[in-house]
Amino acid sequence: MRNVTLVIALGGNALLREGETGTYEEQLTHVGETAARLARVVQAGFRRILVTHGNGPQVGNLLLQNELAAASVPPNPLDGCVAQSQGGMGYMIQQGLAEAFRRAGVRRPVATVVTQVVVDPADPAFGNPTKPVGRFYTEAEACRLMGARGWRMKEDAGRGWRRLVPSPAPLEIVEVDVLRRLIESGTVVVGVGGGGIPVVRGPDRSLSGIECVVDKDLATALAARQLGAHVLVILTGVPKVCVDFGRPTQRALERVSVAELRSLHAAGHFAAGSMGPKVEAALEFLRPLPVGSREGREVLITEPGRVEEALAGRDGTHVVA
Amino acid sequence: MRNVTLVIALGGNALLREGETGTYEEQLTHVGETAARLARVVQAGFRRILVTHGNGPQVGNLLLQNELAAASVPPNPLDGCVAQSQGGMGYMIQQGLAEAFRRAGVRRPVATVVTQVVVDPADPAFGNPTKPVGRFYTEAEACRLMGARGWRMKEDAGRGWRRLVPSPAPLEIVEVDVLRRLIESGTVVVGVGGGGIPVVRGPDRSLSGIECVVDKDLATALAARQLGAHVLVILTGVPKVCVDFGRPTQRALERVSVAELRSLHAAGHFAAGSMGPKVEAALEFLRPLPVGSREGREVLITEPGRVEEALAGRDGTHVVA
């Protein structure tokens, strides 16, 4: 397994859980739990590892802090907030991993790389913002913000109004060569945080930030493709992907082909904003490679506590090409 | 010059200037100016480069945002804010450098590495906090905060009260091997931002964050020593280091030995919080190395617009071992 490259996407709940206030100490505790699981993966012999992570609650907190302090501190754009969240969360995850490695007797450097992801300014997502970010507003506040800042906003299931931002498709991980070099040297790398910092290329190929967010599972799948990874592991809150989720006919998937998963997705089994993006990320990673082919690529979807068993083929949902 | 390792410390004014409101656009403009200077250094043939930077105004803004939003968002500790500033500033600097390289026709990867720096919890600095951070408070607010949060605070030259935090000596750059590997592969690395994220080692060698800040010039000097760098470049707001600064007898230093600089510093020529820490960083970098020796190590202190001439030996202050 020394030459197998693993890309592991941590779900949002690797750091913050529903119903918690989200203190720094709570986040450190969750990071520690997740890191202990990943230490076992390294102990099992996997050497080349990229760890990615979501940042929804954290970037929401940064946006809210920016807003509440706007009279005193000029606010940062969304791409700047994503960059800050990569630093803040990368620090917590790299420290947690290093500590878990130390306890497990694993000697392995860990580093966080600030990662940009290129999107297309002509992506149709920019005409149709769908991703809710930041806090809930009253209808009156929402009306004012839509007028004053040109935000798109939407009422969210009786909980209030939220800002919607575009979620375009990721096209290119800017720092992929740096990630590859470190991973191949045996460094466990934390990168592509929050789906990457969204940037666009100008006609002269210059990069600049743009206000949107990239789905972290899709960005992770792109990174995994660009890195030539063998296994993409998507960690989430359930042990296996289910069809007929929440119904008496619910059935967990253990081994599923790309064709089968695609038809189940088309039949509406996987909810948007929940299992849907993970399934799409799995299908994206397993698309045929443009040149050559790498046998045995697969995607695992499971919860953090089962990752070791899943990698051994005994748990989780396995999607195979 | 291909095998010469340069470590370049950007001063705080590389991103934010006195008297500006500090908008994101202002910061991007300054980054672009500084990056264009550094592109010329790469064009001049230097291949191995670490760029470090201060974060005083930016971490002050983050602390203020945390405070003003504290009723809605649990505040981050100071080490978490430094980590966020590394992500946010690293993103701006790496994007600015990549753009300057592109314009100059230089092909070179750029990456930001989140960097921790170990300090000693028994450092006398923890008993004597000296570094002002964050905003100014009224005397009444300061009294309340000193009681409620146990902050040390000090009245600052009639402008109000500010929180003082410890500024202990940096002992070890945790990610130095990762920095070295990337630098040696030709990646221009942004790291050790804001002097590094301060951490302490427990008796079991586990790392955890601690509320303090590390002087960015001293942390940069340590990184340069650990990396075996040949030249430490400290960029600041003046072309050369001066003795009798601001007096009729003012004299700029062009070439100065360690012994001479040390005696000028002892005579009080270099102000604390201004040129003092840069001189101390220069002396620290040029201390004899524990094993072996590297001939020709030197420190350059100058302003960004003169860095190319200074590296060619025609400008700036050169401190030689």
XYZ file of C-alpha atoms in Angstrom:
642
model
C 0.000 0.000 0.000
C 3.039 2.231 0.028
C 2.314 3.422 -3.489
C -1.441 3.806 -3.124
C -2.547 7.442 -2.983
C -5.553 8.030 -0.723
C -7.585 11.210 -0.755
C -9.808 11.529 2.302
C -12.580 14.141 2.538
C -13.627 14.991 6.089
C -17.264 15.977 6.451
C -18.304 19.159 8.202
C -19.008 17.175 11.362
C -15.334 16.297 11.663
C -15.022 19.672 13.416
C -18.455 21.033 14.320
C -21.666 19.180 15.122
C -25.289 20.202 14.786
C -26.617 21.703 18.016
C -23.225 22.705 19.407
C -22.266 26.313 19.963
C -19.058 25.657 18.062
C -16.475 26.702 20.595
C -12.825 26.247 19.788
C -12.567 23.481 22.409
C -15.465 21.524 20.870
C -13.783 21.728 17.486
C -10.447 20.543 18.883
C -12.187 17.576 20.540
C -13.816 16.465 17.280
C -10.591 16.950 15.355
C -8.842 14.718 17.876
C -11.427 11.947 17.417
C -11.190 12.079 13.628
C -7.395 12.283 13.708
C -7.205 9.130 15.829
C -9.124 7.295 13.085
C -6.769 8.589 10.416
C -3.739 7.558 12.458
C -4.972 3.964 12.174
C -5.113 4.339 8.399
C -1.453 5.380 8.413
C -0.625 2.498 10.766
C -2.373 0.150 8.323
C 0.375 1.059 5.853
C -1.035 3.838 3.701
C 1.730 6.350 3.046
C 0.407 8.837 0.488
C -2.486 10.790 1.936
C -4.277 14.052 1.187
C -6.887 15.121 3.732
C -9.513 17.641 2.625
C -12.312 19.151 4.692
C -15.497 21.195 4.547
C -15.755 24.649 6.099
C -19.473 25.527 5.985
C -20.041 26.431 9.646
C -16.597 28.031 9.987
C -16.886 30.264 6.927
C -20.419 31.120 8.073
C -18.946 32.269 11.384
C -16.279 34.344 9.611
C -18.903 36.004 7.390
C -21.003 36.810 10.450
C -17.989 38.245 12.296
C -17.178 40.355 9.225
C -20.733 41.636 9.111
C -21.108 42.419 12.813
C -17.759 44.278 12.819
C -18.204 46.000 9.446
C -18.433 49.488 10.987
C -14.931 49.021 12.468
C -13.114 46.566 10.160
C -13.420 46.554 6.340
C -15.044 43.181 5.503
C -13.201 40.511 3.528
C -14.689 39.020 0.381
C -15.893 35.423 0.480
C -12.716 34.050 -1.140
C -10.644 35.775 1.557
C -12.835 34.208 4.252
C -12.375 30.751 2.690
C -8.603 31.345 2.765
C -8.769 32.305 6.442
C -10.813 29.199 7.196
C -8.154 27.047 5.458
C -5.504 28.509 7.764
C -7.584 28.214 10.927
C -8.947 24.730 10.237
C -5.735 23.444 8.687
C -3.910 24.418 11.872
C -6.385 22.490 14.026
C -6.350 19.424 11.770
C -2.557 19.312 11.328
C -2.042 19.648 15.063
C -4.677 16.981 15.742
C -3.135 14.607 13.212
C 0.386 15.129 14.543
C -0.830 14.397 18.067
C -2.739 11.277 16.966
C 0.364 10.089 15.068
C 2.534 10.691 18.115
C 0.203 8.645 20.333
C 0.099 5.871 17.750
C 3.887 5.866 17.433
C 3.703 6.948 13.780
C 6.449 9.266 12.572
C 5.123 11.325 9.707
C 5.260 15.037 8.884
C 1.951 16.847 8.450
C 1.396 20.141 6.628
C -1.426 22.350 5.442
C -1.209 23.882 1.969
C -3.394 26.899 1.125
C -5.212 25.764 -2.033
C -6.920 27.698 -4.822
C -9.418 26.128 -7.220
C -10.184 27.538 -10.659
C -13.816 27.959 -11.711
C -15.289 29.250 -14.983
C -16.862 32.732 -14.730
C -19.251 31.562 -17.478
C -20.403 28.607 -15.348
C -24.233 28.669 -15.339
C -24.069 28.500 -11.509
C -23.251 32.228 -11.485
C -26.690 32.951 -12.931
C -28.370 30.662 -10.434
C -26.892 30.865 -6.909
C -27.980 27.833 -4.879
C -25.636 27.441 -1.930
C -26.801 29.003 1.379
C -24.007 30.664 3.394
C -23.867 32.610 6.637
C -26.631 33.353 9.074
C -30.414 33.595 8.947
C -32.065 37.004 8.483
C -35.590 38.329 8.976
C -37.608 39.121 5.874
C -37.114 42.856 6.419
C -33.318 42.463 6.728
C -33.290 40.216 3.670
C -35.163 42.797 1.597
C -32.675 45.479 2.620
C -29.622 43.278 1.868
C -30.932 42.157 -1.518
C -31.331 45.817 -2.448
C -28.185 47.236 -0.837
C -25.689 44.496 -1.724
C -27.329 42.757 -4.641
C -27.405 39.475 -2.711
C -29.624 36.633 -3.826
C -31.532 35.391 -0.805
C -34.058 32.685 -0.091
C -36.415 31.755 2.698
C -35.165 28.537 4.290
C -37.846 26.161 5.616
C -39.360 28.640 8.081
C -35.991 29.341 9.761
C -35.464 32.723 8.079
C -33.742 34.089 5.004
C -30.212 33.166 3.938
C -27.807 34.459 1.362
C -27.333 32.198 -1.651
C -24.013 32.117 -3.480
C -23.084 30.329 -6.699
C -21.489 26.889 -6.462
C -19.719 26.424 -9.812
C -17.894 23.295 -10.936
C -14.187 23.073 -10.004
C -11.907 22.957 -13.064
C -8.362 22.897 -11.746
C -6.551 22.667 -8.408
C -3.901 25.397 -8.751
C -1.454 23.919 -6.227
C -1.772 20.297 -7.377
C 1.957 19.889 -8.128
C 2.870 21.101 -4.671
C 0.337 18.748 -3.097
C 1.718 15.841 -5.178
C 5.323 16.558 -4.282
C 4.587 16.622 -0.560
C 2.323 13.568 -0.611
C 4.872 11.532 -2.557
C 7.543 12.475 -0.057
C 5.440 10.944 2.736
C 3.988 14.122 4.193
C 0.336 13.811 5.187
C -1.114 16.920 3.565
C -4.172 18.928 4.571
C -5.429 20.833 1.521
C -8.346 21.890 -0.675
C -10.078 23.102 2.506
C -13.691 24.171 2.051
C -13.533 23.066 -1.592
C -10.599 25.409 -2.253
C -10.421 29.189 -2.553
C -12.436 29.984 -5.699
C -10.529 31.908 -8.369
C -11.047 32.658 -12.053
C -8.454 32.920 -14.815
C -8.442 36.120 -16.820
C -7.774 36.070 -20.586
C -4.062 36.507 -19.750
C -4.302 33.497 -17.360
C -3.945 35.724 -14.279
C -5.855 34.480 -11.229
C -8.235 36.512 -9.099
C -10.722 35.667 -6.378
C -14.441 35.397 -7.026
C -17.373 35.329 -4.624
C -18.725 31.802 -4.656
C -18.090 28.470 -2.970
C -17.032 25.180 -4.503
C -18.566 21.955 -3.216
C -15.863 20.300 -1.126
C -16.652 16.771 -2.324
C -16.474 17.782 -6.000
C -13.239 19.717 -5.427
C -11.827 16.716 -3.571
C -12.772 14.425 -6.464
C -10.993 16.768 -8.877
C -7.884 16.838 -6.676
C -7.974 13.035 -6.493
C -8.185 12.794 -10.310
C -5.392 15.320 -10.832
C -3.200 13.504 -8.303
C -3.852 10.125 -9.933
C -5.204 8.835 -6.614
C -6.308 5.231 -6.294
C -8.925 5.603 -3.579
C -11.204 8.522 -2.747
C -12.632 8.225 0.767
C -15.619 10.438 1.567
C -16.317 10.545 5.295
C -19.796 11.549 6.335
C -22.360 10.963 9.099
C -23.614 7.524 7.989
C -21.874 4.129 7.709
C -23.139 3.402 4.171
C -25.005 5.035 1.311
C -28.662 4.006 1.333
C -31.394 3.782 -1.281
C -34.953 4.547 -0.176
C -33.348 6.432 2.712
C -35.745 6.803 5.670
C -38.386 4.437 4.230
C -39.295 0.874 5.271
C -37.602 -0.314 2.067
C -34.294 1.391 3.024
C -31.301 -0.649 1.870
C -27.605 0.013 2.409
C -25.266 -0.217 -0.573
C -22.089 -2.223 0.001
C -20.618 -2.578 -3.460
C -22.013 -0.644 -6.383
C -20.830 0.009 -9.922
C -20.622 3.439 -11.493
C -23.478 2.567 -13.870
C -25.703 1.340 -11.046
C -24.968 4.345 -8.842
C -25.634 6.712 -11.726
C -29.046 5.189 -12.391
C -29.962 5.236 -8.676
C -28.968 8.913 -8.562
C -31.082 9.633 -11.646
C -33.997 7.928 -9.877
C -33.731 10.502 -7.066
C -32.370 8.359 -4.248
C -29.747 10.851 -3.058
C -30.785 14.225 -1.654
C -29.299 17.471 -2.957
C -27.098 19.137 -0.331
C -26.684 15.799 1.472
C -25.733 12.448 -0.142
C -26.258 13.867 -3.651
C -22.969 15.814 -3.894
C -21.030 12.846 -2.482
C -22.496 10.527 -5.104
C -21.721 13.088 -7.815
C -18.173 13.395 -6.503
C -17.808 9.602 -6.614
C -19.052 9.476 -10.225
C -16.782 12.365 -11.168
C -13.688 10.718 -9.686
C -14.439 7.440 -11.437
C -15.012 8.966 -14.889
C -12.554 7.375 -17.320
C -9.189 9.108 -17.251
C -8.273 11.087 -20.362
C -5.033 9.240 -20.998
C -4.045 5.797 -19.882
C -5.962 4.115 -17.122
C -5.394 3.121 -13.587
C -6.925 -0.186 -12.599
C -8.845 -0.636 -9.427
C -9.773 2.933 -8.652
C -12.582 3.122 -6.151
C -14.580 5.387 -3.889
C -15.448 4.599 -0.287
C -18.249 6.419 1.488
C -18.565 5.779 5.222
C -18.362 7.389 8.657
C -15.016 8.188 10.342
C -15.282 5.359 12.876
C -15.412 2.758 10.091
C -12.721 4.034 7.758
C -10.139 1.412 8.693
C -12.562 -1.495 8.230
C -13.843 0.066 5.010
C -10.321 0.325 3.585
C -9.887 -3.344 4.416
C -13.003 -4.024 2.325
C -15.211 -4.963 5.270
C -17.439 -1.911 5.724
C -18.820 1.214 4.058
C -20.112 1.680 0.522
C -17.620 0.835 -2.223
C -18.148 2.409 -5.636
C -16.095 0.693 -8.317
C -15.345 1.704 -11.886
C 22.901 31.404 -7.223
C 20.871 28.282 -7.817
C 21.972 26.757 -4.547
C 21.691 29.873 -2.438
C 18.734 29.781 -0.062
C 17.154 33.191 0.530
C 14.721 33.906 3.324
C 12.842 37.164 2.811
C 10.773 38.777 5.588
C 8.108 41.169 4.353
C 7.337 44.029 6.707
C 3.822 44.789 7.809
C 3.615 47.554 5.206
C 3.915 44.980 2.431
C 0.137 44.621 2.832
C -1.253 47.473 4.923
C 0.010 51.030 5.345
C -0.361 53.530 8.142
C -3.370 55.788 7.604
C -5.229 53.441 5.258
C -8.541 51.889 6.166
C -7.121 48.506 5.199
C -9.621 47.379 2.610
C -9.031 44.147 0.789
C -8.307 46.067 -2.431
C -5.633 48.217 -0.750
C -3.968 45.090 0.541
C -4.032 43.422 -2.882
C -2.445 46.535 -4.424
C 0.446 46.534 -1.950
C 0.954 42.800 -2.340
C 1.205 43.311 -6.089
C 3.891 45.992 -5.700
C 5.943 43.845 -3.344
C 5.478 40.737 -5.500
C 6.796 42.569 -8.571
C 10.030 43.286 -6.632
C 10.348 39.650 -5.618
C 9.799 38.503 -9.209
C 12.973 40.421 -10.124
C 14.851 38.525 -7.437
C 13.751 35.259 -9.030
C 14.684 36.612 -12.470
C 18.123 37.481 -11.094
C 18.623 33.726 -10.641
C 17.698 32.980 -7.040
C 15.858 29.666 -6.939
C 15.386 28.733 -3.297
C 13.174 31.243 -1.565
C 11.079 31.377 1.600
C 8.909 34.467 2.022
C 7.674 35.318 5.520
C 5.449 38.189 6.568
C 4.081 40.110 9.546
C 0.396 40.094 10.469
C -0.008 42.785 13.136
C -2.834 44.833 11.565
C -4.562 41.741 10.155
C -4.583 39.787 13.404
C -5.713 42.967 15.154
C -8.668 43.092 12.767
C -9.498 39.436 13.404
C -9.382 39.964 17.175
C -11.659 42.967 16.845
C -14.107 41.028 14.651
C -14.091 38.215 17.211
C -14.817 40.657 19.985
C -17.588 42.594 18.236
C -19.319 39.353 17.221
C -18.733 37.508 20.514
C -22.432 37.448 21.405
C -23.161 35.490 18.187
C -19.957 33.567 17.381
C -17.706 31.897 19.991
C -14.381 33.783 19.763
C -11.185 32.075 18.617
C -8.063 32.137 20.754
C -5.109 34.210 19.575
C -3.261 31.221 18.073
C -6.360 30.384 16.015
C -6.501 33.985 14.763
C -2.824 33.837 13.747
C -3.607 30.626 11.819
C -6.506 32.335 10.050
C -4.274 35.286 9.179
C -1.712 32.881 7.673
C -4.405 31.463 5.394
C -5.854 34.831 4.418
C -2.531 36.617 3.899
C -0.805 33.601 2.375
C -3.554 33.444 -0.235
C -3.084 37.098 -1.151
C 0.713 36.816 -1.266
C 0.813 33.553 -3.236
C -1.665 34.910 -5.751
C 0.295 38.189 -6.013
C 3.591 36.345 -6.479
C 2.151 34.004 -9.114
C 0.789 36.987 -11.031
C 4.089 38.884 -10.795
C 5.954 35.774 -11.966
C 3.554 35.368 -14.886
C 4.090 38.987 -15.966
C 7.840 38.560 -15.663
C 7.770 35.322 -17.652
C 9.025 33.320 -14.671
C 7.629 29.798 -14.313
C 7.708 28.844 -10.671
C 5.174 27.223 -8.342
C 4.175 29.167 -5.245
C 2.596 27.728 -2.092
C 1.680 28.780 1.415
C 2.421 26.413 4.291
C 0.614 26.875 7.616
C 3.472 27.096 10.123
C 3.635 26.513 13.871
C 6.477 27.788 16.051
C 7.362 26.260 19.411
C 7.881 28.559 22.396
C 8.814 27.735 25.997
C 5.947 28.106 28.502
C 8.632 29.010 31.059
C 9.892 31.893 28.858
C 10.109 34.980 31.106
C 8.007 36.816 28.476
C 4.900 35.081 29.868
C 5.383 36.927 33.150
C 5.920 40.224 31.380
C 3.623 40.746 28.354
C 4.976 43.548 26.188
C 3.418 43.241 22.722
C 0.303 45.405 22.087
C -2.385 43.667 20.006
C -5.859 44.612 18.825
C -7.707 47.863 19.254
C -7.575 50.808 21.659
C -9.955 50.893 24.633
C -11.081 53.622 27.045
C -9.774 53.468 30.595
C -13.171 52.233 31.845
C -13.275 49.431 29.245
C -9.689 48.519 30.052
C -10.444 48.230 33.763
C -13.375 45.959 33.032
C -11.369 43.733 30.632
C -8.404 43.414 32.975
C -10.822 42.181 35.655
C -13.104 40.030 33.489
C -10.536 38.377 31.230
C -7.333 38.742 33.159
C -5.768 40.729 30.304
C -2.654 42.788 30.873
C -3.294 46.240 29.425
C -1.331 49.453 29.080
C -2.047 53.039 28.197
C -0.441 53.776 24.836
C 0.886 57.340 24.341
C -2.453 59.076 24.901
C -4.244 56.975 22.240
C -6.043 54.706 24.709
C -5.453 51.347 26.346
C -4.323 48.229 24.539
C -4.042 44.591 25.452
C -0.480 43.366 25.952
C 0.416 39.775 25.130
C 3.679 37.910 25.757
C 6.232 37.749 22.955
C 8.424 34.748 23.824
C 11.506 33.629 21.898
C 10.882 31.148 19.058
C 12.595 27.791 19.653
C 11.661 25.585 16.708
C 9.776 25.858 13.410
C 7.585 22.745 13.489
C 7.155 22.463 9.696
C 10.795 23.200 8.789
C 11.302 19.900 6.911
C 8.249 20.545 4.760
C 9.422 24.096 4.048
C 12.892 22.783 3.108
C 11.559 20.082 0.805
C 9.396 22.534 -1.112
C 12.053 25.240 -1.300
C 14.673 22.786 -2.563
C 12.275 21.607 -5.253
C 12.045 25.163 -6.579
C 8.703 26.152 -5.064
C 8.628 29.716 -3.757
C 7.147 29.172 -0.303
C 5.148 31.580 1.833
C 5.439 30.514 5.471
C 6.056 31.444 9.108
C 3.335 34.105 8.686
C 2.975 36.491 11.614
C 5.981 34.871 13.291
C 4.247 31.462 13.202
C 1.349 30.061 15.201
C 2.669 29.877 18.767
C 2.519 26.418 20.354
C 4.072 24.773 23.385
C 5.281 21.186 23.808
C 3.847 19.231 26.704
C 6.022 16.828 28.718
C 4.944 14.099 26.230
C 6.000 16.378 23.321
C 2.373 16.987 22.254
C 1.764 20.431 20.789
C -0.958 22.846 21.824
C -1.674 26.483 21.070
C -0.828 29.266 23.509
C -1.973 32.868 23.640
C 1.009 34.981 22.662
C 2.689 36.289 19.538
C 6.175 35.609 18.238
C 8.173 38.440 16.684
C 8.114 37.789 12.940
C 11.742 38.848 12.390
C 13.018 36.559 15.158
C 10.888 33.655 13.889
C 12.161 34.332 10.371
C 15.768 34.315 11.611
C 15.137 30.962 13.307
C 13.594 29.522 10.128
C 16.593 30.801 8.145
C 19.001 29.115 10.585
C 17.071 25.840 10.592
C 16.926 25.872 6.783
C 20.648 26.560 6.499
C 19.873 29.711 4.508
C 22.686 31.815 3.123
C 20.994 35.194 3.085
C 18.305 36.622 5.340
C 16.612 39.640 3.770
C 14.551 41.830 6.100
C 12.350 44.245 4.178
C 11.170 47.317 6.019
C 10.210 50.951 5.446
C 13.726 52.428 5.130
C 16.537 51.832 2.616
C 19.248 51.301 5.238
C 19.715 50.907 8.977
C 20.798 54.212 10.565
C 22.663 55.167 13.698
C 21.667 58.396 15.454
C 18.349 57.994 13.619
C 16.496 61.343 13.305
C 19.440 63.440 14.576
C 21.786 65.741 12.658
C 24.499 63.097 13.105
C 22.339 60.384 11.445
C 24.440 57.955 9.424
C 23.333 55.030 7.252
C 25.105 51.692 7.687
C 26.178 49.976 4.468
C 28.372 47.140 5.662
C 28.595 46.254 9.312
C 30.031 43.316 11.218
C 28.146 41.369 13.835
C 30.412 42.736 16.569
C 29.935 46.320 15.433
C 26.151 45.959 15.127
C 25.943 44.351 18.551
C 27.808 47.245 20.174
C 25.671 49.843 18.341
C 22.538 48.031 19.559
C 23.881 47.966 23.128
C 24.460 51.723 22.827
C 20.712 52.169 22.165
C 20.740 53.119 18.487
C 17.834 50.849 17.472
C 14.360 51.433 18.889
C 12.363 48.620 20.482
C 9.359 47.668 18.353
C 11.002 49.226 15.279
C 14.589 48.599 14.070
C 15.493 46.850 17.349
C 13.839 43.497 16.578
C 15.309 43.488 13.047
C 18.807 44.032 14.402
C 18.242 41.301 16.978
C 16.992 38.968 14.242
C 20.120 39.725 12.191
C 22.389 38.963 15.148
C 20.429 35.801 15.906
C 20.696 34.509 12.331
C 24.438 35.195 12.232
C 25.258 33.478 15.538
C 27.800 30.740 14.877
C 26.114 27.526 13.761
C 26.240 24.619 16.228
C 27.879 22.192 13.798
C 30.037 22.953 10.820
C 29.895 26.385 9.318
C 28.579 28.014 6.210
C 30.792 30.716 4.791
C 29.453 34.027 3.628
C 26.152 34.127 5.470
C 24.753 37.616 5.583
C 21.738 39.708 6.448
C 20.350 42.462 4.245
C 18.040 45.112 5.652
C 16.420 47.431 3.120
C 13.108 48.532 1.610
C 11.261 46.413 -0.993
C 12.127 48.741 -3.905
C 15.853 48.203 -3.353
C 15.985 44.474 -2.755
C 17.395 43.605 -6.175
C 20.190 46.190 -5.941
C 20.851 45.152 -2.352
C 21.232 41.498 -3.347
C 23.725 42.642 -5.984
C 25.692 44.331 -3.190
C 24.894 47.891 -4.257
C 22.278 49.020 -1.725
C 20.810 48.380 1.724
C 22.567 47.518 4.961
C 24.693 44.341 4.855
C 25.414 42.604 8.132
C 28.208 40.078 7.804
C 29.406 37.369 10.173
